[in-house]
Amino acid sequence: MSMLTIFLIAIGIAVLIAGAHFALILAIKPRKAQGDDVRHRDSKRG
């Protein structure tokens, strides 16, 4: 295989891994983020 092909495959794998990681973060974070936002808003009001 040429270097370009190997390079493109490496980028593709990296994008897939990053996409899966990003999806996991999006699935986990909203619950925590909403809880933190509520706490911060309450503390500012108080």
Coordinates of C-alpha atoms in Angstrom, one line a residue:
M1 CA 0.0 0.0 0.0
S2 CA 1.1 3.6 -0.6
M3 CA 1.8 6.0 2.2
L4 CA -1.3 8.0 1.2
T5 CA -3.6 5.0 1.6
I6 CA -2.1 4.1 5.0
F7 CA -2.5 7.8 6.0
L8 CA -6.2 7.9 5.0
I9 CA -7.0 4.7 6.8
A10 CA -5.3 6.0 10.0
I11 CA -7.4 9.2 9.7
G12 CA -10.5 7.2 9.2
I13 CA -9.8 5.0 12.3
A14 CA -9.0 8.2 14.3
V15 CA -12.3 9.8 13.3
L16 CA -14.3 6.7 14.2
I17 CA -12.6 6.5 17.6
A18 CA -13.1 10.3 18.2
G19 CA -16.8 10.0 17.1
A20 CA -17.5 7.1 19.5
H21 CA -15.7 9.0 22.3
F22 CA -17.7 12.2 21.5
A23 CA -20.9 10.2 21.5
L24 CA -20.1 8.7 24.9
I25 CA -19.4 12.2 26.3
L26 CA -22.6 13.6 24.9
A27 CA -24.5 10.6 26.4
I28 CA -23.0 11.0 29.8
K29 CA -22.4 14.8 30.2
P30 CA -25.9 16.4 29.8
R31 CA -27.1 14.9 33.1
K32 CA -24.1 16.1 35.0
A33 CA -24.0 19.5 33.2
Q34 CA -27.7 20.2 34.0
G35 CA -27.1 19.4 37.6
D36 CA -24.1 21.6 37.8
D37 CA -25.9 24.5 36.1
V38 CA -28.8 24.3 38.5
R39 CA -26.4 24.4 41.5
H40 CA -24.4 27.3 40.1
R41 CA -27.6 29.3 39.4
D42 CA -28.9 28.7 42.9
S43 CA -25.6 29.7 44.5
K44 CA -25.5 32.9 42.5
R45 CA -29.1 33.8 43.5
G46 CA -28.3 33.1 47.1

